[in-house]
Protein backbone atom coordinates (compact mmCIF):
# COMPACT_ATOMS: atom_id res chain seq x y z
CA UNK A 1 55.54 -159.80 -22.10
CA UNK A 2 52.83 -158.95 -20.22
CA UNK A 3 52.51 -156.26 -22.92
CA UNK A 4 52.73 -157.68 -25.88
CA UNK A 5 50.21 -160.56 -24.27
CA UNK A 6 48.08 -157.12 -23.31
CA UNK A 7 48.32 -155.59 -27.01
CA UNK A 8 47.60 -159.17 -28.86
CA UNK A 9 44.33 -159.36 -26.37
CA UNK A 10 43.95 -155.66 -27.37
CA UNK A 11 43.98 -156.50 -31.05
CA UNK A 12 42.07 -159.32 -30.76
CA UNK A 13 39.16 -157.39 -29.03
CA UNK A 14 39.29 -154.71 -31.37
CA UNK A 15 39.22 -157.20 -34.84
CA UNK A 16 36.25 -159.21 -32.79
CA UNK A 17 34.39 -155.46 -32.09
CA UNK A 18 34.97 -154.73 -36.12
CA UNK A 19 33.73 -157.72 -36.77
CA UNK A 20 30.82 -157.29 -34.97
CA UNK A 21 30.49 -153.54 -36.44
CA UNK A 22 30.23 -154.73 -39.61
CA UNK A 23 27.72 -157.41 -38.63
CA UNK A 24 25.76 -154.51 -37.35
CA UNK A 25 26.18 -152.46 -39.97
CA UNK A 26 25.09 -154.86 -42.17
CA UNK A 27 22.05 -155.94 -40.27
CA UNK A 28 21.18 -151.81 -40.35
CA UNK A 29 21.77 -152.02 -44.02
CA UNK A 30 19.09 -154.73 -44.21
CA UNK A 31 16.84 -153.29 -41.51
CA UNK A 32 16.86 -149.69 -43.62
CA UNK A 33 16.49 -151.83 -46.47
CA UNK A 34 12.86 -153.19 -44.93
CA UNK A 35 12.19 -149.61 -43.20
CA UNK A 36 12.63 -148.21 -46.97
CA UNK A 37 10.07 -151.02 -48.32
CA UNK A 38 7.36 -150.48 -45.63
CA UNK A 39 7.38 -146.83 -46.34
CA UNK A 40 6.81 -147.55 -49.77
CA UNK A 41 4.21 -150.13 -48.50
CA UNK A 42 2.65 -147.47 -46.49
CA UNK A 43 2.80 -144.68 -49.29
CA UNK A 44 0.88 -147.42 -51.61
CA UNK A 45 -1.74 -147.71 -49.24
CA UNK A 46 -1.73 -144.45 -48.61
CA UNK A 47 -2.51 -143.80 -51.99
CA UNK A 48 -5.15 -146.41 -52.26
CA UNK A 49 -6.93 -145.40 -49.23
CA UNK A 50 -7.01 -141.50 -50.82
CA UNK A 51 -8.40 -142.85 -54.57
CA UNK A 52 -10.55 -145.01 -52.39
CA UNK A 53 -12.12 -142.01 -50.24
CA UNK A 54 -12.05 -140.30 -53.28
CA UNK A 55 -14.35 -143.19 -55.02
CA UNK A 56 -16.49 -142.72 -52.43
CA UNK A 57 -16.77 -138.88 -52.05
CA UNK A 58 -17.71 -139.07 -55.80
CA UNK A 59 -20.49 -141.73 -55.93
CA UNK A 60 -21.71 -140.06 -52.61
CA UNK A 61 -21.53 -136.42 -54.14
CA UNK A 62 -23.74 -138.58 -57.18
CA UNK A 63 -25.86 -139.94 -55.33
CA UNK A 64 -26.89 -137.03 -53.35
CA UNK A 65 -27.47 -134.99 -56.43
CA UNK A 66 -29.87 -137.99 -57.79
CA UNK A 67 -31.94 -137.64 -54.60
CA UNK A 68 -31.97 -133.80 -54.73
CA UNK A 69 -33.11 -133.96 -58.06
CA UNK A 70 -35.42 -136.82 -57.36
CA UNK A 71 -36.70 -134.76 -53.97
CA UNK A 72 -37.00 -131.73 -56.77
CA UNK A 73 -39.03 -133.98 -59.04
CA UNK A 74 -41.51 -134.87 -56.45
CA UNK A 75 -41.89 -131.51 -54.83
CA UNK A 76 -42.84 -130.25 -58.42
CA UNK A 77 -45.19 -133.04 -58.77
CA UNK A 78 -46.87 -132.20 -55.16
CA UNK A 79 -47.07 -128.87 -56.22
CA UNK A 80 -48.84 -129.88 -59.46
CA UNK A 81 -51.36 -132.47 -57.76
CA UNK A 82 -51.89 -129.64 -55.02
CA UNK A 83 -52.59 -126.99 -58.27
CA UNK A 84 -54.98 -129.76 -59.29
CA UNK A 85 -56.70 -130.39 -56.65
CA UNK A 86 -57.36 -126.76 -55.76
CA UNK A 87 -58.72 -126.51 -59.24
CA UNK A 88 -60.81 -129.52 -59.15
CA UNK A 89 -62.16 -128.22 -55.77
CA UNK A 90 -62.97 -124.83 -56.95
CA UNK A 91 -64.64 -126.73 -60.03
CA UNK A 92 -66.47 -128.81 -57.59
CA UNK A 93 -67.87 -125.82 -55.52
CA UNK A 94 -68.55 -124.01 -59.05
CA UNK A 95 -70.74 -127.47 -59.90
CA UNK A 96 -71.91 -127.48 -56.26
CA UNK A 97 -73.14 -123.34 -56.37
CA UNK A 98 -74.76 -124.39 -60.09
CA UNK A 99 -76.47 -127.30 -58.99
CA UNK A 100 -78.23 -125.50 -56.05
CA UNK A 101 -79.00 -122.62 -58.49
CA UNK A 102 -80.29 -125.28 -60.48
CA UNK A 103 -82.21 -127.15 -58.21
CA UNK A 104 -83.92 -123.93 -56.47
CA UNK A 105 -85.03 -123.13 -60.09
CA UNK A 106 -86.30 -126.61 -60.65
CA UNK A 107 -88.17 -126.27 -57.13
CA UNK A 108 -89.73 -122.30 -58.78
CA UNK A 109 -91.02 -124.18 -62.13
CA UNK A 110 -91.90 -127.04 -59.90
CA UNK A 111 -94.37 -124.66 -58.03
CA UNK A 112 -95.11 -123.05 -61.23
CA UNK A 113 -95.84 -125.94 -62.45
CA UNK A 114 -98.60 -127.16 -59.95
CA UNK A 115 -99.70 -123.74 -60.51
CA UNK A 116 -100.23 -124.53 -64.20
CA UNK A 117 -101.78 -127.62 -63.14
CA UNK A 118 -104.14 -125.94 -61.05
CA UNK A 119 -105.18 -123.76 -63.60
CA UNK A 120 -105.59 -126.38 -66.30
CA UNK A 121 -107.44 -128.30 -63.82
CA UNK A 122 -109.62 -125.98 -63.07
CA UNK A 123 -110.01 -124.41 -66.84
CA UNK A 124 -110.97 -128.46 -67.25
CA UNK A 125 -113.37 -128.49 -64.43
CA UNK A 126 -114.74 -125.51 -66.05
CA UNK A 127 -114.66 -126.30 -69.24
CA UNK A 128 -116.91 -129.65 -68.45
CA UNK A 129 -119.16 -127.84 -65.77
CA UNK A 130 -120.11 -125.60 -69.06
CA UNK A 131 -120.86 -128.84 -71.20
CA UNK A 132 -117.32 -130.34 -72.43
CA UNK A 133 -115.01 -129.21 -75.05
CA UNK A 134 -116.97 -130.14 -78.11
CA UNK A 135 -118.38 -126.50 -78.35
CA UNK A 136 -115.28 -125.23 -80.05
CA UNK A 137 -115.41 -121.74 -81.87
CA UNK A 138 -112.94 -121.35 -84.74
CA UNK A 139 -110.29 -118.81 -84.33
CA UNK A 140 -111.42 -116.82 -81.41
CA UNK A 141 -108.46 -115.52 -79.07
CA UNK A 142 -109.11 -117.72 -76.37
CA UNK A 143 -108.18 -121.04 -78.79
CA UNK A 144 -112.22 -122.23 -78.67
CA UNK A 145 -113.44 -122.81 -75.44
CA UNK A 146 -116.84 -121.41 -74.50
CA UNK A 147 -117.07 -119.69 -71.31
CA UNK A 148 -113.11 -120.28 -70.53
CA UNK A 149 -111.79 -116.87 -71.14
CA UNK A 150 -107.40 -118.27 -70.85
CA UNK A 151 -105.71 -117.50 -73.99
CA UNK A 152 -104.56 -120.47 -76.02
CA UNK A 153 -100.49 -118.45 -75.50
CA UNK A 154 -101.08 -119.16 -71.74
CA UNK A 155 -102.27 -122.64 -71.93
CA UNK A 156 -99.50 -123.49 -74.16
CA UNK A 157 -96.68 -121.58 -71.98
CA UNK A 158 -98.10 -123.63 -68.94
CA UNK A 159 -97.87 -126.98 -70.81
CA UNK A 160 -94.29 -125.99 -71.61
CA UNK A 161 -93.45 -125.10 -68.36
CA UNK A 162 -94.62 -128.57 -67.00
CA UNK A 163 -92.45 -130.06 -69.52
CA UNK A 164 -89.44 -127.87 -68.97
CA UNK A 165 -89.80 -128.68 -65.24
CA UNK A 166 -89.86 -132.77 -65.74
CA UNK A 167 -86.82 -132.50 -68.14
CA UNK A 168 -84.98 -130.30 -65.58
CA UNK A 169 -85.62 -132.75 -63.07
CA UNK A 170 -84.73 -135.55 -65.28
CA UNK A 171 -81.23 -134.31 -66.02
CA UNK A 172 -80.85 -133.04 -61.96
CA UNK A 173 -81.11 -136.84 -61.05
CA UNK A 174 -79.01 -138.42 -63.73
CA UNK A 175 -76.33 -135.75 -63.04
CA UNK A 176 -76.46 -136.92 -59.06
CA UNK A 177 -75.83 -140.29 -59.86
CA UNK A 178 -72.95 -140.21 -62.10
């Protein structure tokens, strides 16, 4: 008896023991089950996370051609404003050079000038010291004047000269102040 009591406490362990195999089996079931769904889970993420960086990579590959092409935009334009400027200086020191020339010519017909006036001042003096200008001669060389021996072609280049020199200064101050 002690046997049979032995092999029925046997039989019962072993039946409990299936039991609780196939209670644990089942729960593994289930667990692989949920192991199976968070891997799919994960491999969705996965994949958003990779279209995601991908996103990204693009619209940072875009945006970093838009600033190199903006940076290559700009460098062209500095190079253009620099081209400008060089020419605008060189223009500038051309003015500069022709304005000196210029005014170192105005300065020769201004002292040309008060040499004219000299001379017509003193061809005046002369002219009145020998009793005025109303003893004209008709067509003589000199243009008329007794005793004043300056042909009328000198007289006339000096009067010429004295206005070339006023208009040359005229138009050297109105170019300064514009």
């Amino acid at each position: 008896m002690e046997l049979e009591t032995e092999v029925a406490r046997l039989q019962h362990d072993l039946i409990s023991l299936m039991n609780t195999g196939e209670e644990a089996n089942l729960e593994i079931e289930e667990l692989r089950g949920e192991i199976e769904g968070l891997r799919e889970e994960l491999q969705k993420r996965e994949r958003m996370v990779e279209t995601e960086k991908a996103k990204t990579h693009e619209n940072a590959t875009a945006k970093m051609d838009e600033r190199e092409g903006e940076v290559s935009r700009l460098r062209r334009e500095k190079e253009e404003v620099e081209e400008s400027v060089s020419l605008l200086e060189a223009k500038l020191k051309k003015s500069e050079e022709k304005g000196k020339e210029m005014e170192a010519k105005l300065m020769q017909l201004m002292g040309k000038s008060k040499e004219s006036d000299k001379m017509i001042s003193g061809l005046m003096e002369k002219a009145a010291a020998q009793g005025g200008v109303h003893g004209l001669r008709g067509g003589d060389e000199y243009g008329g004047f007794k005793g004043l021996k300056v042909p009328l072609p000198v007289a006339e280049a000096a009067l010429a000269t004295v206005v070339l020199a006023m208009v040359a200064a005229c138009c050297i101050r109105y170019s300064r102040t514009r």
